[in-house]
mmCIF file of C-alpha atoms in Angstrom:
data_model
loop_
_atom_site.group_PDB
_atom_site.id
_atom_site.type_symbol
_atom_site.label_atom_id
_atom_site.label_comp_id
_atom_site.label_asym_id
_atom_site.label_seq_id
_atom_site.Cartn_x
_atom_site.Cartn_y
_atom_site.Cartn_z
ATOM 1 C CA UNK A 1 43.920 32.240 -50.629
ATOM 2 C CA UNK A 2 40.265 31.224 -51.892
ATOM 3 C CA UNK A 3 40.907 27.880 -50.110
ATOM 4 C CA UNK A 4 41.800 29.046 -46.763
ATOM 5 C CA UNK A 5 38.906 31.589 -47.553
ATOM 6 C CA UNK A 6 36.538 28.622 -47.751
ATOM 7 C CA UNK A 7 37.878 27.135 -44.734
ATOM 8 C CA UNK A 8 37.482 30.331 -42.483
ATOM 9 C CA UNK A 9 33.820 31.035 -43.626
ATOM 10 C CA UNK A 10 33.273 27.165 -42.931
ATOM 11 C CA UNK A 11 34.949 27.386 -39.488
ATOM 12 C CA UNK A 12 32.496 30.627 -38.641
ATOM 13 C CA UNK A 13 29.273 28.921 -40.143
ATOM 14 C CA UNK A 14 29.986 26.372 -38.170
ATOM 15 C CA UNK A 15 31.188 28.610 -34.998
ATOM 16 C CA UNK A 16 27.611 30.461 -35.180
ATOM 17 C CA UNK A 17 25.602 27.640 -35.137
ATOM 18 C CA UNK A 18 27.318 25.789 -32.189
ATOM 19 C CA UNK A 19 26.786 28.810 -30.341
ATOM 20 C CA UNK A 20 23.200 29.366 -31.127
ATOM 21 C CA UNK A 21 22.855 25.555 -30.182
ATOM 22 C CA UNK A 22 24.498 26.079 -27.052
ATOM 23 C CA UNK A 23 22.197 29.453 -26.019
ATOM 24 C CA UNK A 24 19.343 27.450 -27.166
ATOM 25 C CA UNK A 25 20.209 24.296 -25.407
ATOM 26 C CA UNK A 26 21.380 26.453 -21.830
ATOM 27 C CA UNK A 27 18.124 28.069 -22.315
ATOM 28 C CA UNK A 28 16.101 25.222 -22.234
ATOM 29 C CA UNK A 29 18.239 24.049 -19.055
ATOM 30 C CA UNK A 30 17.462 26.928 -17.320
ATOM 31 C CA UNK A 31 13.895 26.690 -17.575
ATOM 32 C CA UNK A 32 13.754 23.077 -16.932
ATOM 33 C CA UNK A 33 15.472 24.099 -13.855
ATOM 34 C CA UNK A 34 13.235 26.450 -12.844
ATOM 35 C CA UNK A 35 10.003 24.296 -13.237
ATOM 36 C CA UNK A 36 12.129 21.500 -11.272
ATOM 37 C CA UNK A 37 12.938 24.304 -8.404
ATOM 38 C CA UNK A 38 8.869 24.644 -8.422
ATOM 39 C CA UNK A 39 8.164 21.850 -8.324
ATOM 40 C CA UNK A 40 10.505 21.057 -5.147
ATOM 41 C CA UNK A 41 8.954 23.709 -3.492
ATOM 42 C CA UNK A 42 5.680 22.666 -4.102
ATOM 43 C CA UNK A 43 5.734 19.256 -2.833
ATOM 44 C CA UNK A 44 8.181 19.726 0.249
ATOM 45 C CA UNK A 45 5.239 22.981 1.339
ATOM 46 C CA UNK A 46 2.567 20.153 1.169
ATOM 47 C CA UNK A 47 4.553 18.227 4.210
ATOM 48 C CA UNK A 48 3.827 20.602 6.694
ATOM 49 C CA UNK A 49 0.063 20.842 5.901
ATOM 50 C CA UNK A 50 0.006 16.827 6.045
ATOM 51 C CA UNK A 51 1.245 16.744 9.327
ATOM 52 C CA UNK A 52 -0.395 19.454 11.046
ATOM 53 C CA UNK A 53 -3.593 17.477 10.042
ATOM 54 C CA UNK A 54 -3.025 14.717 11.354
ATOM 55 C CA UNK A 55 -2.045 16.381 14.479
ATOM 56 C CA UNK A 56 -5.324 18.003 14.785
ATOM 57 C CA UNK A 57 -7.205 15.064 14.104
ATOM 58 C CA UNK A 58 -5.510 13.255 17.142
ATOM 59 C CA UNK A 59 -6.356 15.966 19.234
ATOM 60 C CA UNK A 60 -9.910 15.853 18.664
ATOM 61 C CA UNK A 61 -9.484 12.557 19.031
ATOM 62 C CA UNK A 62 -8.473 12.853 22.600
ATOM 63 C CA UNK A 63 -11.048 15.705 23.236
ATOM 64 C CA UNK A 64 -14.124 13.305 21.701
ATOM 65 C CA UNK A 65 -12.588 10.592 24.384
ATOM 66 C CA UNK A 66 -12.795 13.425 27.051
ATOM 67 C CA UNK A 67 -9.106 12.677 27.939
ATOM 68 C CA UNK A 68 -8.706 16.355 28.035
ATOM 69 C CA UNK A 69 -5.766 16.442 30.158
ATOM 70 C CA UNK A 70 -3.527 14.304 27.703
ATOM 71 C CA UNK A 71 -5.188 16.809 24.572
ATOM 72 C CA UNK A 72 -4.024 20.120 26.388
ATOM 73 C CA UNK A 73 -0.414 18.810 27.045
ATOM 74 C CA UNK A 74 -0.464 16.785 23.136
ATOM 75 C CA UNK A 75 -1.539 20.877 22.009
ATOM 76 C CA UNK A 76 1.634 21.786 24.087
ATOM 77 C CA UNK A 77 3.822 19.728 22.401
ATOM 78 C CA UNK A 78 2.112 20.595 18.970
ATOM 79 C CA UNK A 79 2.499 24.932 19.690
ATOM 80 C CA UNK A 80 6.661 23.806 20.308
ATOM 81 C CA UNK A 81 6.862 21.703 17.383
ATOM 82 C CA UNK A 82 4.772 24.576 15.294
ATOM 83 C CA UNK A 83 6.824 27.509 16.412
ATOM 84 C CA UNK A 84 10.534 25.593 15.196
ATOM 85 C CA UNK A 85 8.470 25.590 11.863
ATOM 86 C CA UNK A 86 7.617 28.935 11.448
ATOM 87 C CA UNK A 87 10.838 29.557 12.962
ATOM 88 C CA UNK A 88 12.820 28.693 9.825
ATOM 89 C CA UNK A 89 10.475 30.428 7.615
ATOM 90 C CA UNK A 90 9.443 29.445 4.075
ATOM 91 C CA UNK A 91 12.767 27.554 3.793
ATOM 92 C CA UNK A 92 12.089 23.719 2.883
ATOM 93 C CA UNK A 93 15.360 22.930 5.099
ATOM 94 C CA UNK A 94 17.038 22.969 8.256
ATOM 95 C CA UNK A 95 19.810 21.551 10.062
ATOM 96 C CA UNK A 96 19.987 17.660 11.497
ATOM 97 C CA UNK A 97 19.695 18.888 14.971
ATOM 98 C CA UNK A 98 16.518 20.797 14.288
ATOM 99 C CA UNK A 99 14.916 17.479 12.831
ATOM 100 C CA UNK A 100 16.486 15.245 15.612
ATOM 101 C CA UNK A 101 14.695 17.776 17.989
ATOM 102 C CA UNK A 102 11.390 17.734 15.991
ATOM 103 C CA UNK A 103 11.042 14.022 15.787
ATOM 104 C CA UNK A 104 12.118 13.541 19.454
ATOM 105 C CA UNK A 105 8.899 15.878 21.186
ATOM 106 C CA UNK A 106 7.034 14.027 17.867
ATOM 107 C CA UNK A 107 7.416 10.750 19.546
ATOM 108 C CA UNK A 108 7.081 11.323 23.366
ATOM 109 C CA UNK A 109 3.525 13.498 21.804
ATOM 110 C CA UNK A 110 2.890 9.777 20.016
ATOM 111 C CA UNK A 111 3.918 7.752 23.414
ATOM 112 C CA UNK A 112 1.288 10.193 25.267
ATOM 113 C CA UNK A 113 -1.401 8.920 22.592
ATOM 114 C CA UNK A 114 -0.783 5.566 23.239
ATOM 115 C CA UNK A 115 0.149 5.402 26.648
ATOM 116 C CA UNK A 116 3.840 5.057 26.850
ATOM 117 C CA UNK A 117 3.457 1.908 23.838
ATOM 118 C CA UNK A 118 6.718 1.770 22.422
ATOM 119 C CA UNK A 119 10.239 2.506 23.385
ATOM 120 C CA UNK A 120 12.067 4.917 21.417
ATOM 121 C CA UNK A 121 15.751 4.643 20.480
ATOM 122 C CA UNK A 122 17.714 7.064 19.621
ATOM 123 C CA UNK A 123 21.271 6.723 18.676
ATOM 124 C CA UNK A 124 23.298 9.661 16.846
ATOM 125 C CA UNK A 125 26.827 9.069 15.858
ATOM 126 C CA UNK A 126 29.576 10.955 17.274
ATOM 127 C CA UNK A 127 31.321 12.048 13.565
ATOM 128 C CA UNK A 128 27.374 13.357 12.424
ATOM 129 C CA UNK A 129 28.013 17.185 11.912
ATOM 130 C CA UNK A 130 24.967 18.184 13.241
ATOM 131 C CA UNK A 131 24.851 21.669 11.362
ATOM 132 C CA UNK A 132 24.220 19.733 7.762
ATOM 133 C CA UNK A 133 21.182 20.564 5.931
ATOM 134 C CA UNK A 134 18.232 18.301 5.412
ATOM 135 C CA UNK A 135 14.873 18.415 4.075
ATOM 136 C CA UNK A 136 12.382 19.586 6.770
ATOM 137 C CA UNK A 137 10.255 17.380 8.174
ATOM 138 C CA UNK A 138 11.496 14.204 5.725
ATOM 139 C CA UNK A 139 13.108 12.021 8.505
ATOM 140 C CA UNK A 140 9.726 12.577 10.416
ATOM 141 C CA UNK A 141 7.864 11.162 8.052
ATOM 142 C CA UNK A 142 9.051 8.083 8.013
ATOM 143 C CA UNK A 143 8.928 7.941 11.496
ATOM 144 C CA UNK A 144 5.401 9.161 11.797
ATOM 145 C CA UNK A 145 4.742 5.896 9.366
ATOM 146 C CA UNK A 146 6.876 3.095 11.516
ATOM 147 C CA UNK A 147 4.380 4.424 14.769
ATOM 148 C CA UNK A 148 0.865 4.854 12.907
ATOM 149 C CA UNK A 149 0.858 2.137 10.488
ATOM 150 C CA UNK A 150 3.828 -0.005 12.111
ATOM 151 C CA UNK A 151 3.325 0.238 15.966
ATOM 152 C CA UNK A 152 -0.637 0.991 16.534
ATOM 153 C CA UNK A 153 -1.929 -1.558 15.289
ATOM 154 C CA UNK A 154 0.767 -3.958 17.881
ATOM 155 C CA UNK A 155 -0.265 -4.233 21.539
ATOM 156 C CA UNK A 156 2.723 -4.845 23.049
ATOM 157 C CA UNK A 157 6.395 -4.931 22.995
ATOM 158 C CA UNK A 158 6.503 -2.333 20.368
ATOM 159 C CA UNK A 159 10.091 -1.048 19.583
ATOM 160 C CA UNK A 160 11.388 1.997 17.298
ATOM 161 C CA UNK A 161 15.068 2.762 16.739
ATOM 162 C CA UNK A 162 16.399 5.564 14.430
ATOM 163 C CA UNK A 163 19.938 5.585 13.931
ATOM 164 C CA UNK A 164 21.873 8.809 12.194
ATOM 165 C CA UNK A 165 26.063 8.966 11.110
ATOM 166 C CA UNK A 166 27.739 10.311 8.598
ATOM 167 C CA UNK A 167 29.471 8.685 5.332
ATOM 168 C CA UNK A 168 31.610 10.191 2.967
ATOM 169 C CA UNK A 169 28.905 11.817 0.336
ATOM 170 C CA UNK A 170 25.329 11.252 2.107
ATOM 171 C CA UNK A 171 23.971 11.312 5.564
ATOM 172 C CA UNK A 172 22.758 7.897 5.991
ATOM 173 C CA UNK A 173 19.506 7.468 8.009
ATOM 174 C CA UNK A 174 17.830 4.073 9.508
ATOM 175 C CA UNK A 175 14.628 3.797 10.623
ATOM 176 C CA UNK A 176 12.971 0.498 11.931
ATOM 177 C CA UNK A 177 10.255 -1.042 13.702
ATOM 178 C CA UNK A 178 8.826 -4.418 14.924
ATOM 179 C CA UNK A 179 5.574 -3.573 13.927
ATOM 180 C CA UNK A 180 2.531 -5.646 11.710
ATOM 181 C CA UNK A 181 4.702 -4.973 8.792
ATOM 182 C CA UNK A 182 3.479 -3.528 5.692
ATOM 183 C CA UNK A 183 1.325 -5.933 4.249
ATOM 184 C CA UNK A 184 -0.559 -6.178 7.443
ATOM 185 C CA UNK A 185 -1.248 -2.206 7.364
ATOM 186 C CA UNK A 186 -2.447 -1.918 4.321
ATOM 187 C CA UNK A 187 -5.329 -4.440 4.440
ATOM 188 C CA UNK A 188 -5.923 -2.901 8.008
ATOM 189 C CA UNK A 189 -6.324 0.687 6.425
ATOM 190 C CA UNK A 190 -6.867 0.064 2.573
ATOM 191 C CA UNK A 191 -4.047 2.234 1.824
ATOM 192 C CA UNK A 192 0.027 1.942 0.404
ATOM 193 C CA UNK A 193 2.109 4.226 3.150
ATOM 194 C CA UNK A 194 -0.455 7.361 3.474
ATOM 195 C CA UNK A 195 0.118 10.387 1.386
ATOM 196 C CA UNK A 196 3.319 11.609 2.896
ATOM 197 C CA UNK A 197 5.266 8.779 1.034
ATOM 198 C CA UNK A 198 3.820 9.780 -2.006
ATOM 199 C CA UNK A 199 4.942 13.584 -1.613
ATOM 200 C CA UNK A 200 8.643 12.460 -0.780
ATOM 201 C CA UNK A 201 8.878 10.274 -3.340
ATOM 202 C CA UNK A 202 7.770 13.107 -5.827
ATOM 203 C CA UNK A 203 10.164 15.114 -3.833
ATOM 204 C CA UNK A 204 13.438 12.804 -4.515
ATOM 205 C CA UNK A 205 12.300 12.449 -8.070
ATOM 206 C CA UNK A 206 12.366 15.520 -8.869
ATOM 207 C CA UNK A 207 15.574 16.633 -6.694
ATOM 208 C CA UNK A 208 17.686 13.481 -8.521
ATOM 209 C CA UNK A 209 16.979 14.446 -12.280
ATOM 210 C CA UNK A 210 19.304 17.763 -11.467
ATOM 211 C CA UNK A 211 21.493 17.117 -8.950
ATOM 212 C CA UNK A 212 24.797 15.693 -8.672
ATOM 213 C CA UNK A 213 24.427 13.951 -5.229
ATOM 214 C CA UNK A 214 21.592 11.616 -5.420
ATOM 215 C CA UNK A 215 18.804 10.715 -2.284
ATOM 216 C CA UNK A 216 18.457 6.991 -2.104
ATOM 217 C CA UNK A 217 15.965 5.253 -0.844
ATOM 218 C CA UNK A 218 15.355 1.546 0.040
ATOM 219 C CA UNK A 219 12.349 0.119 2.607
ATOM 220 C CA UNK A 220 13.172 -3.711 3.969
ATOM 221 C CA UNK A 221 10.298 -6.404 5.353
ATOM 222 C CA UNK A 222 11.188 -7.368 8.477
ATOM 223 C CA UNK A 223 10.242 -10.967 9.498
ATOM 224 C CA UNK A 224 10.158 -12.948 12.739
ATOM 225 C CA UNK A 225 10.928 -16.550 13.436
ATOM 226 C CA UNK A 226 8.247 -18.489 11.480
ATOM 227 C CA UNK A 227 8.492 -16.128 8.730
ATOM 228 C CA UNK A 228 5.900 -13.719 10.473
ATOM 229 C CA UNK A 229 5.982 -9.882 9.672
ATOM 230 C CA UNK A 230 8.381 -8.624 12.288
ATOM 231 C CA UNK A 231 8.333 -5.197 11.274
ATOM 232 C CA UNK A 232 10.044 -2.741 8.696
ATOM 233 C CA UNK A 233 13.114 -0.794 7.763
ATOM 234 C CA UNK A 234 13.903 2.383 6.139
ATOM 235 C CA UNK A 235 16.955 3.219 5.031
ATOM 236 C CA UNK A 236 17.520 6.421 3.628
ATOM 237 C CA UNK A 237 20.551 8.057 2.124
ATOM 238 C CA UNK A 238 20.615 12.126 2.376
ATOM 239 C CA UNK A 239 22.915 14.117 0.267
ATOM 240 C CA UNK A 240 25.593 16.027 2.210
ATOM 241 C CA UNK A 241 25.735 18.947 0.298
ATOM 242 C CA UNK A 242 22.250 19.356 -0.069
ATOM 243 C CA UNK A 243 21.051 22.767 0.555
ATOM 244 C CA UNK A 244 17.533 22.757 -0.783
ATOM 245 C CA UNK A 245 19.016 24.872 -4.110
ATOM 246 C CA UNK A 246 19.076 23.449 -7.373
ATOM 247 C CA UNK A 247 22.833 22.627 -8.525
#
């Protein structure tokens, strides 16, 4: 009897501090969960701000070039774009469609900028479900950087293609163009892909330390006969069940 004594109060010493480990430790998970869920929502809110500046400053742009006619419609496009925005709220997510929709009056305000420049394709793939969640404004981005820091600095023959289907866990996204290339930008403008790159990339960080599903990520050079810059590609893998919650 004193051994199996022994053996219980063992047992329960040993019960009570694997549980007080375990509150401890779920505890600590929580909070680190929290900060993380702060942190996503501080660095997705600092998109829109980014790109309504850059907006503006094309605007006055126009106006300081007294093409006023091409400002007032490029503030046309801006109000529609702003108004989905505030549409949705202080959520840092909408649906595919809403982003497709974005980035397509994005790039015929761009092609008013620069005077029809670049062709845009678009090709969406039939099996997409259009009603998944992605973070706002993300896909944008990256199409915002193919025109300014890809296409504007090319004269002619300037190209842009972004592709979106469906695979089993992620919603995989392609973005190129036959632009200067990257190297080429960033002596032109003494930068490394502008500060929206830099807020996404905190974004996915921070999004892949607690979640299943993983974004992923990968840029390609692009090069020409010769081995001349020929452009760049993004490639970008969304999760399917993201929702903008932490999981």
């Amino acid at each position: 009897y004193f051994n199996v004594l022994i053996y219980i109060l063992f047992y329960a010493l040993f019960y009570v501090i694997f549980r007080i480990q375990f509150f401890f430790f779920n505890q600590r998970l929580i909070s680190e969960q929290r900060i993380h869920s702060l942190q996503l929502q501080t660095v997705q809110n600092q998109l829109q701000p980014h790109f309504t500046f850059n907006v503006l400053n094309t605007i006055g742009s126009l106006i300081y070039k007294n093409e006023k006619e091409s400002a007032y419609e490029y503030l046309n496009h801006f109000s529609d774009m702003l108004r989905s925005t505030l549409m949705s709220g202080n959520q840092s997510y909408w649906m595919i469609n809403e982003e497709i929709k974005f980035i397509t009056t994005y790039v015929a305000m761009e092609n008013l900028r620069f005077d029809d420049k670049f062709v845009f394709d678009l090709n969406v793939f039939s099996e997409i479900d259009l009603s998944l969640k992605v973070p706002k404004l993300m896909v944008q981005t990256y199409v915002e950087n193919a025109v300014t820091h890809g296409l504007m600095h090319k004269r002619s023959d300037c190209k842009l293609s972004l592709d979106i289907k469906s695979g089993d866990s992620h919603i995989i996204i392609g973005i190129e163009d036959n632009g200067i290339g990257r190297m080429a930008a960033e002596k032109l403008e003494n930068n490394h892909g502008g500060y929206g790159n830099e807020i996404l990339n905190n974004y996915m960080e921070v999004y892949n330390k607690i979640n299943k599903t993983k974004f992923i990520f990968m840029v390609t050079d692009l090069f020409a006969e010769g081995g001349k810059a020929g452009g760049t590609r993004v490639n970008l893998w969304i999760p399917r069940d993201y929702s903008g919650n932490i999981r």
